């Protein structure tokens, strides 16, 4: 009887060890799958900084995604691309790169890195090689918001309070547009004339959010850009700031991009 008991205990121990060994690869597979969720890197536009994404970030984090914002100096396109690349260089896994407005130019150039698996343009410029924002705008009527820019002696631009409240973010509460105007980031006007040397959208799947009530970037130009880059398109009845007025809708598009590249 004692021998039988010892044998039973040994068999049970071997069985437990086998279960542990079998479970380890499964646990590792789950861990690897989680670790391979894309990081979302958010790139702000002109007159803003990374905090412009504050309403979108928690929605993405609630889905288990790592989110990082670039803090671009807006002193030149080269400086902004370099700042975004520094953020990308810190990531070891796949990235979904998101740009708003002028930030679309930045991600078009910086998105050539292999780890960038998708691009999301939020009411954003998507130039081709050797194109600038000025080149893209020239065939379209001047948006009304661009008539509310003021320049200092060094060529840095800001938007007037009216430009912010009636044209940049006319669907955002007045109290918030006052804060946006007060905290806006001076932007070098030459940035809009700087040309990209690389168009990442040619080799990366892209998504595009069109803002149908945009006073800063002509909706017709947005539609043309989305078609050119063969993007998956979502149209929203918003101002130039859908990430402020409709953050859940913007987050949904970014999530769709992350899910597509995770399959």
Short mmCIF file of the C-alpha atoms (twelve columns), coordinates in Angstrom:
data_MODEL
# 
_entry.id   MODEL 
# 
loop_
_atom_site.group_PDB 
_atom_site.id 
_atom_site.type_symbol 
_atom_site.label_atom_id 
_atom_site.label_alt_id 
_atom_site.label_comp_id 
_atom_site.label_asym_id 
_atom_site.label_seq_id 
_atom_site.Cartn_x 
_atom_site.Cartn_y 
_atom_site.Cartn_z 
_atom_site.pdbx_PDB_model_num 
ATOM 1   C CA . UNK A 1   0.000   0.000  0.000   1 
ATOM 2   C CA . UNK A 2   2.812   2.370  0.868   1 
ATOM 3   C CA . UNK A 3   4.424   1.683  -2.536  1 
ATOM 4   C CA . UNK A 4   1.119   2.368  -4.326  1 
ATOM 5   C CA . UNK A 5   0.729   5.693  -2.472  1 
ATOM 6   C CA . UNK A 6   4.254   6.745  -3.384  1 
ATOM 7   C CA . UNK A 7   3.610   5.904  -7.021  1 
ATOM 8   C CA . UNK A 8   0.366   7.910  -6.998  1 
ATOM 9   C CA . UNK A 9   2.105   10.934 -5.501  1 
ATOM 10  C CA . UNK A 10  4.892   10.711 -8.093  1 
ATOM 11  C CA . UNK A 11  2.387   10.435 -10.924 1 
ATOM 12  C CA . UNK A 12  0.479   13.443 -9.635  1 
ATOM 13  C CA . UNK A 13  3.701   15.447 -9.418  1 
ATOM 14  C CA . UNK A 14  4.653   14.507 -12.967 1 
ATOM 15  C CA . UNK A 15  1.166   15.443 -14.151 1 
ATOM 16  C CA . UNK A 16  1.379   18.849 -12.496 1 
ATOM 17  C CA . UNK A 17  4.798   19.439 -14.031 1 
ATOM 18  C CA . UNK A 18  3.458   18.514 -17.448 1 
ATOM 19  C CA . UNK A 19  0.543   20.917 -17.041 1 
ATOM 20  C CA . UNK A 20  2.928   23.672 -15.997 1 
ATOM 21  C CA . UNK A 21  5.152   22.989 -19.009 1 
ATOM 22  C CA . UNK A 22  2.162   22.948 -21.362 1 
ATOM 23  C CA . UNK A 23  0.762   26.153 -19.903 1 
ATOM 24  C CA . UNK A 24  4.036   28.061 -20.175 1 
ATOM 25  C CA . UNK A 25  4.027   28.360 -23.988 1 
ATOM 26  C CA . UNK A 26  0.364   29.369 -23.924 1 
ATOM 27  C CA . UNK A 27  1.031   32.001 -21.273 1 
ATOM 28  C CA . UNK A 28  3.997   33.255 -23.286 1 
ATOM 29  C CA . UNK A 29  1.875   33.424 -26.439 1 
ATOM 30  C CA . UNK A 30  -0.726  35.532 -24.637 1 
ATOM 31  C CA . UNK A 31  2.004   37.762 -23.232 1 
ATOM 32  C CA . UNK A 32  3.604   38.165 -26.669 1 
ATOM 33  C CA . UNK A 33  0.247   39.023 -28.224 1 
ATOM 34  C CA . UNK A 34  -0.389  41.698 -25.628 1 
ATOM 35  C CA . UNK A 35  3.125   43.098 -25.994 1 
ATOM 36  C CA . UNK A 36  2.636   43.372 -29.748 1 
ATOM 37  C CA . UNK A 37  -0.338  45.711 -29.519 1 
ATOM 38  C CA . UNK A 38  0.696   48.798 -31.468 1 
ATOM 39  C CA . UNK A 39  1.735   51.887 -29.587 1 
ATOM 40  C CA . UNK A 40  -0.198  54.952 -30.725 1 
ATOM 41  C CA . UNK A 41  2.006   57.992 -31.325 1 
ATOM 42  C CA . UNK A 42  0.017   61.222 -31.608 1 
ATOM 43  C CA . UNK A 43  1.416   64.233 -33.468 1 
ATOM 44  C CA . UNK A 44  -0.180  67.640 -32.933 1 
ATOM 45  C CA . UNK A 45  -0.715  70.334 -35.531 1 
ATOM 46  C CA . UNK A 46  0.255   73.982 -35.697 1 
ATOM 47  C CA . UNK A 47  -0.585  76.339 -32.799 1 
ATOM 48  C CA . UNK A 48  -0.840  73.350 -30.428 1 
ATOM 49  C CA . UNK A 49  1.149   70.878 -28.362 1 
ATOM 50  C CA . UNK A 50  0.657   67.291 -27.227 1 
ATOM 51  C CA . UNK A 51  -2.060  68.251 -24.755 1 
ATOM 52  C CA . UNK A 52  -4.432  68.831 -27.667 1 
ATOM 53  C CA . UNK A 53  -4.975  65.037 -27.586 1 
ATOM 54  C CA . UNK A 54  -5.992  64.937 -23.913 1 
ATOM 55  C CA . UNK A 55  -9.568  63.860 -24.624 1 
ATOM 56  C CA . UNK A 56  -8.532  61.077 -27.008 1 
ATOM 57  C CA . UNK A 57  -5.714  59.590 -24.930 1 
ATOM 58  C CA . UNK A 58  -7.855  58.148 -22.074 1 
ATOM 59  C CA . UNK A 59  -10.186 56.494 -24.587 1 
ATOM 60  C CA . UNK A 60  -7.268  54.681 -26.205 1 
ATOM 61  C CA . UNK A 61  -5.699  53.775 -22.873 1 
ATOM 62  C CA . UNK A 62  -9.014  52.281 -21.743 1 
ATOM 63  C CA . UNK A 63  -8.592  49.773 -24.587 1 
ATOM 64  C CA . UNK A 64  -5.218  48.710 -23.259 1 
ATOM 65  C CA . UNK A 65  -3.099  50.689 -25.705 1 
ATOM 66  C CA . UNK A 66  0.118   52.501 -24.928 1 
ATOM 67  C CA . UNK A 67  -0.148  56.115 -26.093 1 
ATOM 68  C CA . UNK A 68  2.651   58.653 -26.519 1 
ATOM 69  C CA . UNK A 69  2.490   62.216 -27.802 1 
ATOM 70  C CA . UNK A 70  5.174   64.055 -29.698 1 
ATOM 71  C CA . UNK A 71  5.999   67.543 -28.444 1 
ATOM 72  C CA . UNK A 72  7.126   69.277 -31.599 1 
ATOM 73  C CA . UNK A 73  8.767   72.723 -31.421 1 
ATOM 74  C CA . UNK A 74  7.036   74.052 -34.573 1 
ATOM 75  C CA . UNK A 75  10.232  75.869 -35.498 1 
ATOM 76  C CA . UNK A 76  10.693  74.068 -38.831 1 
ATOM 77  C CA . UNK A 77  9.439   70.941 -40.538 1 
ATOM 78  C CA . UNK A 78  12.882  69.364 -40.095 1 
ATOM 79  C CA . UNK A 79  12.824  70.096 -36.351 1 
ATOM 80  C CA . UNK A 80  9.346   68.628 -35.992 1 
ATOM 81  C CA . UNK A 81  10.182  65.490 -37.960 1 
ATOM 82  C CA . UNK A 82  13.292  65.035 -35.815 1 
ATOM 83  C CA . UNK A 83  11.263  65.418 -32.606 1 
ATOM 84  C CA . UNK A 84  8.722   62.864 -33.796 1 
ATOM 85  C CA . UNK A 85  11.478  60.456 -34.804 1 
ATOM 86  C CA . UNK A 86  12.938  60.679 -31.312 1 
ATOM 87  C CA . UNK A 87  9.607   59.481 -29.957 1 
ATOM 88  C CA . UNK A 88  9.455   56.667 -32.520 1 
ATOM 89  C CA . UNK A 89  13.023  55.613 -31.746 1 
ATOM 90  C CA . UNK A 90  12.056  54.858 -28.159 1 
ATOM 91  C CA . UNK A 91  9.451   52.312 -29.224 1 
ATOM 92  C CA . UNK A 92  10.480  48.705 -29.800 1 
ATOM 93  C CA . UNK A 93  7.197   47.365 -31.161 1 
ATOM 94  C CA . UNK A 94  4.745   48.338 -33.906 1 
ATOM 95  C CA . UNK A 95  3.393   51.877 -34.043 1 
ATOM 96  C CA . UNK A 96  0.268   53.550 -35.400 1 
ATOM 97  C CA . UNK A 97  1.263   57.130 -36.185 1 
ATOM 98  C CA . UNK A 98  -1.456  59.785 -36.015 1 
ATOM 99  C CA . UNK A 99  -1.247  63.389 -37.203 1 
ATOM 100 C CA . UNK A 100 -3.643  66.322 -36.993 1 
ATOM 101 C CA . UNK A 101 -3.576  69.145 -39.552 1 
ATOM 102 C CA . UNK A 102 0.070   70.210 -40.082 1 
ATOM 103 C CA . UNK A 103 0.972   67.080 -38.117 1 
ATOM 104 C CA . UNK A 104 -0.032  65.148 -41.229 1 
ATOM 105 C CA . UNK A 105 3.003   66.598 -43.001 1 
ATOM 106 C CA . UNK A 106 5.197   65.471 -40.115 1 
ATOM 107 C CA . UNK A 107 3.908   61.890 -40.114 1 
ATOM 108 C CA . UNK A 108 4.177   61.722 -43.906 1 
ATOM 109 C CA . UNK A 109 7.933   62.286 -43.583 1 
ATOM 110 C CA . UNK A 110 8.615   60.567 -40.247 1 
ATOM 111 C CA . UNK A 111 6.407   57.547 -40.947 1 
ATOM 112 C CA . UNK A 112 8.938   55.845 -43.179 1 
ATOM 113 C CA . UNK A 113 10.335  53.883 -40.210 1 
ATOM 114 C CA . UNK A 114 9.708   50.146 -40.447 1 
ATOM 115 C CA . UNK A 115 8.017   50.018 -37.034 1 
ATOM 116 C CA . UNK A 116 5.291   52.396 -38.249 1 
ATOM 117 C CA . UNK A 117 2.562   50.040 -39.455 1 
ATOM 118 C CA . UNK A 118 -0.248  52.515 -40.201 1 
ATOM 119 C CA . UNK A 119 -0.946  56.223 -40.543 1 
ATOM 120 C CA . UNK A 120 -4.033  58.104 -39.384 1 
ATOM 121 C CA . UNK A 121 -4.668  61.577 -40.770 1 
ATOM 122 C CA . UNK A 122 -7.079  63.720 -38.749 1 
ATOM 123 C CA . UNK A 123 -8.207  66.649 -40.920 1 
ATOM 124 C CA . UNK A 124 -4.579  66.639 -41.998 1 
ATOM 125 C CA . UNK A 125 -2.306  67.418 -44.908 1 
ATOM 126 C CA . UNK A 126 -0.850  64.432 -46.758 1 
ATOM 127 C CA . UNK A 127 1.682   65.786 -49.248 1 
ATOM 128 C CA . UNK A 128 3.534   63.860 -51.912 1 
ATOM 129 C CA . UNK A 129 7.320   64.056 -52.273 1 
ATOM 130 C CA . UNK A 130 8.528   67.616 -52.877 1 
ATOM 131 C CA . UNK A 131 5.164   69.073 -51.841 1 
ATOM 132 C CA . UNK A 132 4.382   71.552 -49.086 1 
ATOM 133 C CA . UNK A 133 1.200   72.770 -47.465 1 
ATOM 134 C CA . UNK A 134 1.399   75.874 -49.672 1 
ATOM 135 C CA . UNK A 135 1.556   73.640 -52.746 1 
ATOM 136 C CA . UNK A 136 -1.500  71.675 -51.631 1 
ATOM 137 C CA . UNK A 137 -3.540  74.792 -50.806 1 
ATOM 138 C CA . UNK A 138 -2.847  76.752 -53.988 1 
ATOM 139 C CA . UNK A 139 -5.590  75.157 -56.095 1 
ATOM 140 C CA . UNK A 140 -8.309  75.682 -53.478 1 
ATOM 141 C CA . UNK A 141 -10.056 78.774 -52.062 1 
ATOM 142 C CA . UNK A 142 -8.365  80.198 -48.984 1 
ATOM 143 C CA . UNK A 143 -10.127 78.831 -45.886 1 
ATOM 144 C CA . UNK A 144 -11.625 81.651 -43.780 1 
ATOM 145 C CA . UNK A 145 -9.610  80.699 -40.704 1 
ATOM 146 C CA . UNK A 146 -6.332  81.494 -42.443 1 
ATOM 147 C CA . UNK A 147 -7.323  85.162 -42.643 1 
ATOM 148 C CA . UNK A 148 -7.086  85.341 -38.837 1 
ATOM 149 C CA . UNK A 149 -3.354  84.688 -38.573 1 
ATOM 150 C CA . UNK A 150 -0.951  87.243 -37.137 1 
ATOM 151 C CA . UNK A 151 2.840   87.177 -37.558 1 
ATOM 152 C CA . UNK A 152 5.605   88.556 -35.370 1 
ATOM 153 C CA . UNK A 153 8.868   90.051 -36.643 1 
ATOM 154 C CA . UNK A 154 10.495  86.599 -36.714 1 
ATOM 155 C CA . UNK A 155 7.777   85.067 -38.848 1 
ATOM 156 C CA . UNK A 156 6.063   83.096 -36.084 1 
ATOM 157 C CA . UNK A 157 2.291   82.861 -36.438 1 
ATOM 158 C CA . UNK A 158 -0.616  82.780 -34.016 1 
ATOM 159 C CA . UNK A 159 -4.379  82.685 -34.461 1 
ATOM 160 C CA . UNK A 160 -6.566  85.478 -33.145 1 
ATOM 161 C CA . UNK A 161 -9.211  84.714 -30.540 1 
ATOM 162 C CA . UNK A 162 -11.844 85.006 -33.268 1 
ATOM 163 C CA . UNK A 163 -9.828  82.691 -35.468 1 
ATOM 164 C CA . UNK A 164 -9.863  80.050 -32.752 1 
ATOM 165 C CA . UNK A 165 -13.473 80.435 -31.600 1 
ATOM 166 C CA . UNK A 166 -15.130 80.868 -35.011 1 
ATOM 167 C CA . UNK A 167 -12.864 78.952 -37.368 1 
ATOM 168 C CA . UNK A 168 -10.438 76.536 -35.695 1 
ATOM 169 C CA . UNK A 169 -12.869 75.047 -33.185 1 
ATOM 170 C CA . UNK A 170 -16.281 76.599 -33.685 1 
ATOM 171 C CA . UNK A 171 -18.000 73.464 -32.340 1 
ATOM 172 C CA . UNK A 172 -16.076 73.553 -29.050 1 
ATOM 173 C CA . UNK A 173 -17.429 75.409 -25.952 1 
ATOM 174 C CA . UNK A 174 -16.368 79.059 -25.703 1 
ATOM 175 C CA . UNK A 175 -14.616 78.523 -22.375 1 
ATOM 176 C CA . UNK A 176 -12.413 75.925 -24.017 1 
ATOM 177 C CA . UNK A 177 -11.609 78.020 -27.098 1 
ATOM 178 C CA . UNK A 178 -10.435 80.821 -24.811 1 
ATOM 179 C CA . UNK A 179 -7.971  78.417 -23.236 1 
ATOM 180 C CA . UNK A 180 -6.853  77.184 -26.671 1 
ATOM 181 C CA . UNK A 181 -6.194  80.761 -27.785 1 
ATOM 182 C CA . UNK A 182 -4.316  81.586 -24.581 1 
ATOM 183 C CA . UNK A 183 -2.077  78.503 -24.688 1 
ATOM 184 C CA . UNK A 184 -1.440  78.223 -28.412 1 
ATOM 185 C CA . UNK A 185 2.091   77.417 -29.541 1 
ATOM 186 C CA . UNK A 186 3.776   79.931 -31.853 1 
ATOM 187 C CA . UNK A 187 4.382   78.347 -35.244 1 
ATOM 188 C CA . UNK A 188 7.017   79.336 -37.783 1 
ATOM 189 C CA . UNK A 189 5.255   80.406 -40.969 1 
ATOM 190 C CA . UNK A 190 7.939   78.831 -43.166 1 
ATOM 191 C CA . UNK A 191 6.794   75.426 -41.945 1 
ATOM 192 C CA . UNK A 192 3.910   75.684 -44.394 1 
ATOM 193 C CA . UNK A 193 6.367   76.117 -47.263 1 
ATOM 194 C CA . UNK A 194 8.735   73.294 -46.286 1 
ATOM 195 C CA . UNK A 195 8.499   70.302 -48.605 1 
ATOM 196 C CA . UNK A 196 8.620   66.644 -47.630 1 
ATOM 197 C CA . UNK A 197 11.211  64.360 -49.212 1 
ATOM 198 C CA . UNK A 198 9.347   61.110 -48.484 1 
ATOM 199 C CA . UNK A 199 5.687   60.070 -48.530 1 
ATOM 200 C CA . UNK A 200 5.123   57.273 -46.018 1 
ATOM 201 C CA . UNK A 201 1.507   56.793 -47.092 1 
ATOM 202 C CA . UNK A 202 2.758   55.201 -50.313 1 
ATOM 203 C CA . UNK A 203 3.863   52.122 -48.393 1 
ATOM 204 C CA . UNK A 204 1.672   52.208 -45.261 1 
ATOM 205 C CA . UNK A 205 -2.079  51.591 -44.873 1 
ATOM 206 C CA . UNK A 206 -3.778  54.875 -44.058 1 
ATOM 207 C CA . UNK A 207 -6.949  56.181 -42.462 1 
ATOM 208 C CA . UNK A 208 -8.355  59.681 -42.955 1 
ATOM 209 C CA . UNK A 209 -10.891 61.656 -40.920 1 
ATOM 210 C CA . UNK A 210 -12.538 64.383 -43.002 1 
ATOM 211 C CA . UNK A 211 -13.920 67.360 -41.068 1 
ATOM 212 C CA . UNK A 212 -16.898 68.488 -43.121 1 
ATOM 213 C CA . UNK A 213 -17.296 71.900 -41.413 1 
ATOM 214 C CA . UNK A 214 -13.591 72.741 -41.519 1 
ATOM 215 C CA . UNK A 215 -12.627 76.434 -41.822 1 
ATOM 216 C CA . UNK A 216 -8.859  75.831 -41.730 1 
ATOM 217 C CA . UNK A 217 -8.312  73.075 -44.313 1 
ATOM 218 C CA . UNK A 218 -10.761 72.944 -47.188 1 
ATOM 219 C CA . UNK A 219 -12.957 69.825 -46.936 1 
ATOM 220 C CA . UNK A 220 -12.676 69.372 -50.713 1 
ATOM 221 C CA . UNK A 221 -8.900  69.237 -50.357 1 
ATOM 222 C CA . UNK A 222 -9.276  66.726 -47.521 1 
ATOM 223 C CA . UNK A 223 -11.405 64.521 -49.737 1 
ATOM 224 C CA . UNK A 224 -8.847  64.773 -52.549 1 
ATOM 225 C CA . UNK A 225 -6.007  63.879 -50.184 1 
ATOM 226 C CA . UNK A 226 -7.880  60.916 -48.731 1 
ATOM 227 C CA . UNK A 227 -8.531  59.618 -52.235 1 
ATOM 228 C CA . UNK A 228 -4.916  60.154 -53.299 1 
ATOM 229 C CA . UNK A 229 -3.509  58.141 -50.412 1 
ATOM 230 C CA . UNK A 230 -6.223  55.470 -50.809 1 
ATOM 231 C CA . UNK A 231 -7.211  55.847 -47.181 1 
ATOM 232 C CA . UNK A 232 -10.061 54.293 -45.260 1 
ATOM 233 C CA . UNK A 233 -12.263 57.369 -44.807 1 
ATOM 234 C CA . UNK A 234 -14.561 58.557 -42.034 1 
ATOM 235 C CA . UNK A 235 -16.367 61.888 -42.446 1 
ATOM 236 C CA . UNK A 236 -17.447 63.847 -39.372 1 
ATOM 237 C CA . UNK A 237 -19.678 66.971 -39.244 1 
ATOM 238 C CA . UNK A 238 -17.023 68.851 -37.285 1 
ATOM 239 C CA . UNK A 239 -14.695 71.823 -37.245 1 
ATOM 240 C CA . UNK A 240 -10.961 71.489 -37.804 1 
ATOM 241 C CA . UNK A 241 -10.732 70.069 -34.280 1 
ATOM 242 C CA . UNK A 242 -12.661 66.765 -34.257 1 
ATOM 243 C CA . UNK A 243 -10.302 65.423 -31.580 1 
ATOM 244 C CA . UNK A 244 -11.746 68.116 -29.282 1 
ATOM 245 C CA . UNK A 245 -15.405 68.104 -30.309 1 
ATOM 246 C CA . UNK A 246 -15.824 64.394 -31.159 1 
ATOM 247 C CA . UNK A 247 -12.966 62.585 -29.362 1 
ATOM 248 C CA . UNK A 248 -14.808 59.255 -29.197 1 
ATOM 249 C CA . UNK A 249 -15.233 59.212 -32.977 1 
ATOM 250 C CA . UNK A 250 -11.579 60.054 -33.508 1 
ATOM 251 C CA . UNK A 251 -10.512 57.371 -31.033 1 
ATOM 252 C CA . UNK A 252 -12.693 54.837 -32.865 1 
ATOM 253 C CA . UNK A 253 -10.844 55.447 -36.125 1 
ATOM 254 C CA . UNK A 254 -7.458  55.124 -34.415 1 
ATOM 255 C CA . UNK A 255 -8.630  51.888 -32.772 1 
ATOM 256 C CA . UNK A 256 -9.718  50.565 -36.156 1 
ATOM 257 C CA . UNK A 257 -6.212  51.201 -37.470 1 
ATOM 258 C CA . UNK A 258 -4.596  49.450 -34.490 1 
ATOM 259 C CA . UNK A 259 -6.893  46.452 -34.868 1 
ATOM 260 C CA . UNK A 260 -6.181  46.203 -38.591 1 
ATOM 261 C CA . UNK A 261 -2.416  46.034 -38.105 1 
ATOM 262 C CA . UNK A 262 -2.731  43.642 -35.143 1 
ATOM 263 C CA . UNK A 263 -4.359  40.877 -37.146 1 
# 
